[in-house]
Short mmCIF file of C-alpha atoms in Angstrom, two decimals:
data_model
loop_
_atom_site.label_atom_id
_atom_site.label_comp_id
_atom_site.label_asym_id
_atom_site.label_seq_id
_atom_site.Cartn_x
_atom_site.Cartn_y
_atom_site.Cartn_z
CA UNK A 1 -11.23 -62.05 -39.85
CA UNK A 2 -8.23 -61.23 -37.88
CA UNK A 3 -5.48 -63.45 -38.68
CA UNK A 4 -2.02 -63.16 -37.85
CA UNK A 5 1.45 -65.27 -38.04
CA UNK A 6 2.56 -64.85 -34.54
CA UNK A 7 -0.86 -66.91 -33.18
CA UNK A 8 -3.24 -66.13 -31.13
CA UNK A 9 -1.37 -64.17 -28.47
CA UNK A 10 -0.77 -61.69 -31.06
CA UNK A 11 -4.67 -61.46 -31.45
CA UNK A 12 -5.17 -58.28 -29.30
CA UNK A 13 -9.30 -58.63 -29.91
CA UNK A 14 -9.17 -62.36 -28.67
CA UNK A 15 -6.73 -62.16 -25.81
CA UNK A 16 -9.37 -58.96 -24.77
CA UNK A 17 -12.45 -61.23 -24.89
CA UNK A 18 -10.37 -64.25 -23.63
CA UNK A 19 -9.39 -62.13 -20.30
CA UNK A 20 -13.44 -61.31 -20.52
CA UNK A 21 -15.01 -64.65 -20.47
CA UNK A 22 -12.49 -66.23 -18.09
CA UNK A 23 -13.87 -63.61 -15.19
CA UNK A 24 -17.54 -63.97 -16.12
CA UNK A 25 -16.37 -68.28 -16.01
CA UNK A 26 -14.77 -67.61 -12.32
CA UNK A 27 -18.03 -65.75 -11.23
CA UNK A 28 -19.89 -68.78 -12.34
CA UNK A 29 -17.69 -70.88 -10.77
CA UNK A 30 -18.92 -69.25 -7.58
CA UNK A 31 -22.33 -69.73 -8.05
CA UNK A 32 -21.64 -73.38 -9.12
CA UNK A 33 -21.60 -73.91 -5.45
CA UNK A 34 -23.50 -71.01 -3.89
CA UNK A 35 -27.21 -71.96 -5.82
CA UNK A 36 -27.06 -75.62 -4.35
CA UNK A 37 -26.41 -74.67 -1.30
CA UNK A 38 -28.83 -71.95 -1.50
CA UNK A 39 -31.27 -74.41 -2.68
CA UNK A 40 -30.12 -76.62 0.38
CA UNK A 41 -30.56 -73.53 2.88
CA UNK A 42 -34.09 -72.93 1.75
CA UNK A 43 -35.38 -76.54 1.28
CA UNK A 44 -33.16 -79.11 1.89
CA UNK A 45 -34.36 -81.22 -1.04
CA UNK A 46 -32.27 -82.89 -3.64
CA UNK A 47 -35.41 -82.51 -6.02
CA UNK A 48 -36.03 -78.61 -5.36
CA UNK A 49 -32.23 -78.78 -6.53
CA UNK A 50 -32.74 -80.80 -9.61
CA UNK A 51 -35.94 -78.82 -10.40
CA UNK A 52 -33.57 -74.91 -10.10
CA UNK A 53 -31.22 -76.86 -12.60
CA UNK A 54 -34.01 -77.68 -14.75
CA UNK A 55 -35.16 -73.84 -15.12
CA UNK A 56 -32.02 -72.45 -15.48
CA UNK A 57 -31.35 -74.76 -18.42
CA UNK A 58 -34.98 -74.22 -19.75
CA UNK A 59 -34.24 -70.50 -20.34
CA UNK A 60 -31.03 -71.07 -22.57
CA UNK A 61 -33.39 -73.62 -24.92
CA UNK A 62 -35.67 -71.12 -25.12
CA UNK A 63 -33.26 -68.33 -26.29
CA UNK A 64 -31.67 -70.56 -28.63
CA UNK A 65 -34.71 -71.16 -30.48
CA UNK A 66 -34.60 -67.58 -31.49
CA UNK A 67 -30.94 -66.14 -30.92
CA UNK A 68 -29.35 -67.84 -33.81
CA UNK A 69 -30.65 -65.99 -36.80
CA UNK A 70 -30.44 -62.83 -35.09
CA UNK A 71 -26.52 -63.71 -34.42
CA UNK A 72 -26.01 -64.58 -38.11
CA UNK A 73 -27.89 -61.36 -39.50
CA UNK A 74 -26.37 -58.73 -37.25
CA UNK A 75 -23.44 -57.95 -34.91
CA UNK A 76 -23.28 -60.93 -32.08
CA UNK A 77 -21.01 -58.36 -30.21
CA UNK A 78 -23.61 -56.51 -29.62
CA UNK A 79 -26.14 -59.52 -29.06
CA UNK A 80 -23.93 -60.85 -25.92
CA UNK A 81 -23.51 -57.50 -24.26
CA UNK A 82 -26.70 -57.08 -23.61
CA UNK A 83 -27.20 -60.59 -22.24
CA UNK A 84 -24.13 -59.86 -19.94
CA UNK A 85 -25.45 -56.69 -18.87
CA UNK A 86 -28.25 -58.41 -18.38
CA UNK A 87 -27.23 -61.48 -16.61
CA UNK A 88 -25.58 -58.50 -13.94
CA UNK A 89 -29.04 -57.33 -13.39
CA UNK A 90 -30.31 -61.05 -12.70
CA UNK A 91 -27.79 -62.27 -10.44
CA UNK A 92 -28.10 -59.17 -8.54
CA UNK A 93 -31.66 -59.19 -8.29
CA UNK A 94 -30.74 -63.04 -6.40
CA UNK A 95 -28.66 -61.89 -3.97
CA UNK A 96 -30.50 -58.70 -2.91
CA UNK A 97 -33.99 -60.16 -2.81
CA UNK A 98 -32.31 -62.79 -0.36
CA UNK A 99 -30.77 -60.19 1.87
CA UNK A 100 -34.06 -58.10 1.99
CA UNK A 101 -37.16 -60.19 1.34
CA UNK A 102 -35.58 -63.75 2.67
CA UNK A 103 -34.68 -67.19 1.57
CA UNK A 104 -37.63 -67.88 -0.93
CA UNK A 105 -37.58 -69.92 -3.89
CA UNK A 106 -39.63 -67.85 -6.15
CA UNK A 107 -36.26 -65.70 -6.31
CA UNK A 108 -34.26 -68.40 -7.39
CA UNK A 109 -36.69 -69.48 -9.69
CA UNK A 110 -36.99 -66.12 -11.50
CA UNK A 111 -33.52 -65.26 -10.98
CA UNK A 112 -32.57 -68.83 -12.67
CA UNK A 113 -35.05 -68.37 -15.56
CA UNK A 114 -34.04 -64.76 -16.45
CA UNK A 115 -30.23 -65.60 -15.98
CA UNK A 116 -30.28 -68.88 -18.23
CA UNK A 117 -32.06 -67.06 -20.70
CA UNK A 118 -29.73 -64.35 -21.33
CA UNK A 119 -26.91 -67.30 -20.77
CA UNK A 120 -28.07 -69.00 -24.13
CA UNK A 121 -27.91 -65.68 -25.98
CA UNK A 122 -24.32 -65.54 -24.97
CA UNK A 123 -23.83 -68.77 -25.79
CA UNK A 124 -24.87 -68.27 -29.53
CA UNK A 125 -23.20 -64.86 -29.45
CA UNK A 126 -19.78 -66.41 -28.17
CA UNK A 127 -19.66 -68.97 -30.98
CA UNK A 128 -19.69 -66.68 -33.79
CA UNK A 129 -17.43 -64.12 -32.24
CA UNK A 130 -15.04 -66.88 -31.48
CA UNK A 131 -15.36 -67.70 -35.47
CA UNK A 132 -14.82 -64.40 -36.36
CA UNK A 133 -12.06 -63.15 -34.55
CA UNK A 134 -9.33 -66.24 -35.10
CA UNK A 135 -8.54 -68.02 -38.34
CA UNK A 136 -10.15 -71.58 -39.12
CA UNK A 137 -6.52 -73.37 -38.51
CA UNK A 138 -6.62 -71.42 -35.00
CA UNK A 139 -10.17 -72.52 -33.92
CA UNK A 140 -9.15 -75.97 -32.29
CA UNK A 141 -6.14 -74.15 -30.23
CA UNK A 142 -8.36 -70.91 -29.42
CA UNK A 143 -11.68 -72.98 -28.34
CA UNK A 144 -8.80 -75.44 -25.83
CA UNK A 145 -7.82 -71.92 -24.32
CA UNK A 146 -10.80 -70.87 -23.26
CA UNK A 147 -12.29 -74.22 -22.07
CA UNK A 148 -9.07 -74.46 -20.29
CA UNK A 149 -9.83 -70.80 -19.05
CA UNK A 150 -12.99 -72.13 -18.14
CA UNK A 151 -11.70 -75.28 -16.24
CA UNK A 152 -9.24 -73.23 -14.30
CA UNK A 153 -11.77 -70.91 -12.94
CA UNK A 154 -13.46 -73.94 -12.03
CA UNK A 155 -10.06 -75.18 -10.58
CA UNK A 156 -9.99 -71.88 -8.14
CA UNK A 157 -13.57 -70.57 -7.70
CA UNK A 158 -15.01 -73.02 -6.02
CA UNK A 159 -12.85 -73.62 -3.37
CA UNK A 160 -12.40 -69.72 -3.13
CA UNK A 161 -16.55 -70.08 -3.31
CA UNK A 162 -16.93 -72.62 -0.65
CA UNK A 163 -14.73 -70.50 1.90
CA UNK A 164 -17.13 -67.49 1.18
CA UNK A 165 -20.51 -69.06 1.41
CA UNK A 166 -19.05 -70.79 4.55
CA UNK A 167 -17.84 -67.21 6.29
CA UNK A 168 -20.28 -64.33 4.72
CA UNK A 169 -22.38 -66.23 3.32
CA UNK A 170 -23.94 -68.05 -0.11
CA UNK A 171 -25.59 -64.25 -1.21
CA UNK A 172 -22.37 -62.66 -1.44
CA UNK A 173 -20.69 -65.45 -3.95
CA UNK A 174 -23.89 -64.75 -6.07
CA UNK A 175 -22.95 -61.47 -5.83
CA UNK A 176 -19.93 -61.88 -6.97
CA UNK A 177 -21.34 -63.81 -10.30
CA UNK A 178 -23.01 -60.46 -11.03
CA UNK A 179 -19.95 -58.60 -10.90
CA UNK A 180 -17.68 -61.10 -13.08
CA UNK A 181 -20.80 -60.45 -15.93
CA UNK A 182 -19.83 -56.88 -15.52
CA UNK A 183 -16.28 -57.81 -16.35
CA UNK A 184 -17.14 -59.41 -19.45
CA UNK A 185 -19.78 -57.31 -21.08
CA UNK A 186 -16.51 -54.36 -20.49
CA UNK A 187 -14.19 -56.75 -22.16
CA UNK A 188 -16.86 -57.57 -25.01
CA UNK A 189 -17.83 -53.95 -25.63
CA UNK A 190 -13.89 -52.79 -25.69
CA UNK A 191 -13.22 -55.46 -28.36
CA UNK A 192 -13.07 -52.89 -32.10
CA UNK A 193 -12.98 -55.49 -34.51
CA UNK A 194 -15.28 -54.54 -37.21
CA UNK A 195 -17.72 -57.22 -37.98
CA UNK A 196 -19.30 -57.30 -41.33
CA UNK A 197 -22.61 -59.46 -41.50
CA UNK A 198 -21.86 -62.49 -44.13
CA UNK A 199 -23.79 -61.41 -47.27
CA UNK A 200 -26.77 -64.12 -47.93
CA UNK A 201 -29.71 -64.09 -50.43
CA UNK A 202 -33.20 -62.98 -49.84
CA UNK A 203 -34.94 -66.27 -48.80
CA UNK A 204 -32.31 -67.04 -46.53
CA UNK A 205 -32.48 -63.34 -44.74
CA UNK A 206 -35.80 -63.92 -44.50
CA UNK A 207 -35.44 -67.09 -43.20
CA UNK A 208 -32.76 -65.86 -40.67
CA UNK A 209 -35.58 -63.27 -39.44
CA UNK A 210 -37.86 -65.51 -37.87
CA UNK A 211 -36.66 -67.15 -34.77
CA UNK A 212 -38.13 -70.64 -35.13
CA UNK A 213 -37.58 -71.14 -38.91
CA UNK A 214 -33.88 -70.21 -38.22
CA UNK A 215 -33.45 -72.53 -35.58
CA UNK A 216 -35.12 -75.40 -37.71
CA UNK A 217 -32.78 -74.53 -40.55
CA UNK A 218 -29.90 -74.54 -38.33
CA UNK A 219 -31.36 -78.19 -37.19
CA UNK A 220 -31.58 -79.07 -41.04
CA UNK A 221 -28.07 -78.69 -41.44
CA UNK A 222 -26.95 -80.63 -38.17
CA UNK A 223 -29.26 -83.75 -39.27
CA UNK A 224 -27.87 -83.59 -42.69
CA UNK A 225 -24.39 -83.06 -42.61
CA UNK A 226 -22.42 -86.56 -41.99
CA UNK A 227 -20.11 -85.64 -39.62
CA UNK A 228 -22.18 -83.77 -37.22
CA UNK A 229 -25.44 -86.08 -36.96
CA UNK A 230 -23.80 -88.20 -35.39
CA UNK A 231 -21.71 -86.41 -32.89
CA UNK A 232 -25.49 -84.25 -32.40
CA UNK A 233 -26.74 -87.63 -31.44
CA UNK A 234 -24.02 -88.52 -29.65
CA UNK A 235 -24.68 -85.25 -27.82
CA UNK A 236 -28.16 -85.62 -26.86
CA UNK A 237 -27.60 -89.22 -25.36
CA UNK A 238 -24.61 -88.08 -23.14
CA UNK A 239 -26.36 -85.19 -22.17
CA UNK A 240 -29.42 -86.77 -21.08
CA UNK A 241 -27.44 -88.90 -18.79
CA UNK A 242 -25.10 -86.87 -17.51
CA UNK A 243 -27.50 -84.34 -16.25
CA UNK A 244 -28.32 -83.36 -12.73
CA UNK A 245 -24.54 -85.05 -12.13
CA UNK A 246 -23.44 -81.54 -10.28
CA UNK A 247 -26.32 -81.42 -8.26
CA UNK A 248 -26.11 -85.34 -7.32
CA UNK A 249 -22.47 -85.25 -6.77
CA UNK A 250 -23.41 -82.21 -4.14
CA UNK A 251 -25.89 -84.16 -2.24
CA UNK A 252 -23.86 -87.11 -2.45
CA UNK A 253 -21.20 -85.12 -0.51
CA UNK A 254 -23.54 -84.01 1.90
CA UNK A 255 -24.34 -87.41 3.14
CA UNK A 256 -21.03 -87.65 4.66
CA UNK A 257 -21.44 -86.14 8.52
CA UNK A 258 -18.02 -84.23 8.41
CA UNK A 259 -18.24 -82.52 5.04
CA UNK A 260 -19.02 -78.65 5.02
CA UNK A 261 -19.51 -76.17 2.11
CA UNK A 262 -16.08 -75.13 2.54
CA UNK A 263 -15.19 -78.93 1.68
CA UNK A 264 -17.52 -79.31 -1.11
CA UNK A 265 -15.96 -75.87 -2.52
CA UNK A 266 -12.60 -77.46 -2.40
CA UNK A 267 -13.61 -80.74 -4.14
CA UNK A 268 -15.22 -78.86 -6.91
CA UNK A 269 -12.07 -76.92 -7.36
CA UNK A 270 -10.07 -80.61 -7.49
CA UNK A 271 -12.43 -82.04 -9.69
CA UNK A 272 -11.77 -78.90 -12.34
CA UNK A 273 -8.37 -80.27 -12.46
CA UNK A 274 -9.47 -82.71 -14.98
CA UNK A 275 -10.81 -80.05 -17.08
CA UNK A 276 -7.88 -78.18 -17.20
CA UNK A 277 -5.78 -81.33 -18.62
CA UNK A 278 -8.89 -81.68 -20.82
CA UNK A 279 -8.26 -78.19 -22.25
CA UNK A 280 -4.80 -78.92 -22.86
CA UNK A 281 -4.95 -82.82 -24.40
CA UNK A 282 -7.90 -82.65 -26.63
CA UNK A 283 -5.50 -81.06 -29.65
CA UNK A 284 -3.24 -84.31 -29.52
CA UNK A 285 -5.98 -86.19 -28.38
CA UNK A 286 -7.68 -85.64 -31.41
CA UNK A 287 -4.67 -85.91 -33.80
CA UNK A 288 -3.73 -89.04 -32.55
CA UNK A 289 -6.80 -91.03 -31.99
CA UNK A 290 -9.67 -89.09 -34.12
CA UNK A 291 -12.79 -87.42 -33.78
CA UNK A 292 -14.43 -90.39 -33.17
CA UNK A 293 -12.40 -92.52 -31.19
CA UNK A 294 -11.74 -89.38 -28.80
CA UNK A 295 -15.69 -88.63 -28.53
CA UNK A 296 -16.63 -92.13 -27.83
CA UNK A 297 -13.95 -92.99 -25.18
CA UNK A 298 -14.93 -89.15 -23.32
CA UNK A 299 -18.46 -90.54 -22.81
CA UNK A 300 -17.33 -94.42 -21.79
CA UNK A 301 -14.88 -92.47 -19.32
CA UNK A 302 -17.98 -90.37 -17.83
CA UNK A 303 -19.83 -93.44 -16.99
CA UNK A 304 -17.10 -94.44 -15.49
CA UNK A 305 -16.81 -91.51 -13.35
CA UNK A 306 -20.52 -91.50 -12.63
CA UNK A 307 -20.39 -95.26 -11.43
CA UNK A 308 -17.52 -94.64 -8.87
CA UNK A 309 -18.81 -91.64 -7.59
CA UNK A 310 -22.14 -93.43 -6.67
CA UNK A 311 -20.41 -96.26 -5.28
CA UNK A 312 -17.67 -94.08 -3.12
CA UNK A 313 -18.02 -94.55 0.68
CA UNK A 314 -15.35 -91.63 1.23
CA UNK A 315 -15.11 -88.02 -0.14
CA UNK A 316 -11.67 -88.69 -1.34
CA UNK A 317 -12.94 -91.31 -3.68
CA UNK A 318 -15.84 -88.93 -5.11
CA UNK A 319 -13.36 -86.28 -5.80
CA UNK A 320 -11.22 -88.66 -8.04
CA UNK A 321 -14.92 -89.28 -9.58
CA UNK A 322 -15.20 -85.86 -10.60
CA UNK A 323 -12.00 -85.58 -11.53
CA UNK A 324 -12.80 -87.92 -14.34
CA UNK A 325 -15.87 -87.03 -14.86
CA UNK A 326 -14.71 -83.29 -15.84
CA UNK A 327 -11.78 -84.24 -17.88
CA UNK A 328 -14.25 -86.36 -20.27
CA UNK A 329 -17.01 -83.81 -20.04
CA UNK A 330 -14.56 -80.97 -21.21
CA UNK A 331 -13.18 -82.88 -23.85
CA UNK A 332 -16.66 -83.40 -25.47
CA UNK A 333 -16.99 -79.86 -25.38
CA UNK A 334 -14.02 -79.05 -27.35
CA UNK A 335 -14.83 -81.64 -29.98
CA UNK A 336 -18.62 -80.48 -30.21
CA UNK A 337 -17.76 -76.51 -30.74
CA UNK A 338 -14.78 -77.15 -33.09
CA UNK A 339 -16.03 -79.19 -34.98
CA UNK A 340 -19.15 -77.42 -35.25
CA UNK A 341 -17.30 -74.36 -35.75
CA UNK A 342 -14.77 -75.94 -38.22
CA UNK A 343 -18.01 -77.66 -40.97
CA UNK A 344 -20.47 -75.22 -40.30
CA UNK A 345 -20.57 -72.09 -43.23
CA UNK A 346 -20.50 -69.19 -41.62
CA UNK A 347 -23.98 -67.69 -42.74
CA UNK A 348 -25.52 -70.59 -41.19
CA UNK A 349 -23.16 -70.53 -37.75
CA UNK A 350 -25.09 -68.41 -35.57
CA UNK A 351 -28.59 -70.72 -36.34
CA UNK A 352 -26.04 -74.08 -36.93
CA UNK A 353 -25.05 -73.42 -32.99
CA UNK A 354 -28.70 -72.22 -31.62
CA UNK A 355 -30.46 -75.78 -32.95
CA UNK A 356 -27.46 -77.66 -31.63
CA UNK A 357 -27.63 -75.46 -28.30
CA UNK A 358 -31.63 -75.74 -28.21
CA UNK A 359 -31.49 -79.43 -27.95
CA UNK A 360 -28.72 -79.43 -25.30
CA UNK A 361 -30.10 -77.36 -23.00
CA UNK A 362 -33.79 -78.78 -23.75
CA UNK A 363 -32.49 -82.07 -23.09
CA UNK A 364 -30.49 -81.32 -20.11
CA UNK A 365 -33.25 -78.97 -18.68
CA UNK A 366 -35.12 -82.54 -19.21
CA UNK A 367 -32.68 -85.10 -17.89
CA UNK A 368 -31.98 -82.88 -14.96
CA UNK A 369 -35.58 -83.21 -13.48
CA UNK A 370 -35.90 -86.63 -14.67
CA UNK A 371 -32.60 -87.66 -12.54
CA UNK A 372 -34.19 -85.36 -9.54
CA UNK A 373 -37.28 -87.33 -9.56
CA UNK A 374 -35.40 -90.62 -9.78
CA UNK A 375 -32.94 -89.59 -7.04
CA UNK A 376 -35.84 -88.57 -4.95
CA UNK A 377 -36.31 -92.21 -5.35
CA UNK A 378 -33.40 -94.19 -4.84
CA UNK A 379 -30.80 -91.53 -3.64
CA UNK A 380 -28.23 -89.77 -5.26
CA UNK A 381 -25.54 -92.58 -5.25
CA UNK A 382 -27.50 -95.21 -6.87
CA UNK A 383 -28.60 -92.15 -9.55
CA UNK A 384 -25.10 -91.67 -10.22
CA UNK A 385 -24.60 -95.67 -10.51
CA UNK A 386 -27.64 -95.71 -13.16
CA UNK A 387 -26.48 -92.45 -15.32
CA UNK A 388 -22.92 -94.14 -15.64
CA UNK A 389 -24.02 -97.09 -16.42
CA UNK A 390 -26.69 -96.27 -19.29
CA UNK A 391 -24.28 -93.62 -20.33
CA UNK A 392 -21.45 -96.11 -20.72
CA UNK A 393 -24.08 -98.35 -23.06
CA UNK A 394 -24.96 -95.33 -24.84
CA UNK A 395 -20.98 -95.21 -25.77
CA UNK A 396 -20.53 -98.74 -26.66
CA UNK A 397 -23.44 -98.38 -28.74
CA UNK A 398 -21.70 -95.49 -30.54
CA UNK A 399 -18.51 -97.10 -31.07
CA UNK A 400 -19.87 -100.55 -32.71
CA UNK A 401 -22.04 -98.57 -35.36
CA UNK A 402 -19.84 -98.97 -38.69
CA UNK A 403 -21.78 -95.94 -40.40
CA UNK A 404 -20.95 -93.72 -37.43
CA UNK A 405 -17.15 -94.43 -37.24
CA UNK A 406 -16.75 -94.16 -41.00
CA UNK A 407 -17.81 -90.67 -40.73
CA UNK A 408 -16.44 -89.37 -37.45
CA UNK A 409 -12.65 -90.96 -38.56
#
């Protein structure tokens, strides 16, 4: 593990990795706008949009059941390199297929399923790589910088993507996402920091060798840990009720007759400003208010933001709601990742991460499908208000649980 008295700026391997992830996330922000617009162009259906999102989340769910043990036993850098190159191919297939074959939904489903599966592998390897690139005392700072880069990418990317989609078409934005994965793969390949797999005893090695058993070991650890257990439970609740929020925001904005693709991209970019602020504010909030209060407070804030978005009658009000939601959701993400890296033994980190992400992706895939079906019946704005109300109730329940308060703070 590389440590430095001068902090993260002197850690060349982390800087290279950070740059690659920033470019990759900028490409993701293009797909963030382009994919809903492709589905809207082909079908005009909120349910189809939710089902595509659900498919894209099921891929990581399946991947995380098998990749944790591989990451623990081998070199996560090579694992991430292969997954990034695979994602590049998947999204190139989508862009070229849309151009050459036409606007068919089966192309979207194949690309998002494969891209989602490989993205799940990337997520597991990413967590392990960061934990091996920086010291344990630098994890919060490293994850905050990565989250700030992600938020900055989504601050700039959607506006650029919206204009690109308006003038060149959504497939061009998807192709830009594919190119970003090539840059990320190049940066990962250039990291020359030696990696040594942790020494584990034969029973653990055998357990790591089997994907399902490896994920099971990670899940047992999360359930048994006094801090990670309540965090995981709150993550499941907040993830389910936040599912499909992006897609529902897009459809709620589309009900305004003067809102075009470029405007949607601009709104999503401004909304990412909240996540940028979260990357800067979360370390301070955790020090001053504690892990539990900050986490539960972010859930309450997300619920309030969803409620405002559903009740809003103007794009300006929805933009304010999106900024607040971005801030609160990014805060939860930083706290979850950093706490898991801090509290998990190195020989279990890959499996604990894969178990956590399998839960996360599985719940969001289910929640996205459910929210899409609900939206078909009652509309996107009312669904957003429902999501916000129930998430707030879940957060208050967590705050009132004395056992959870003791464990988290």
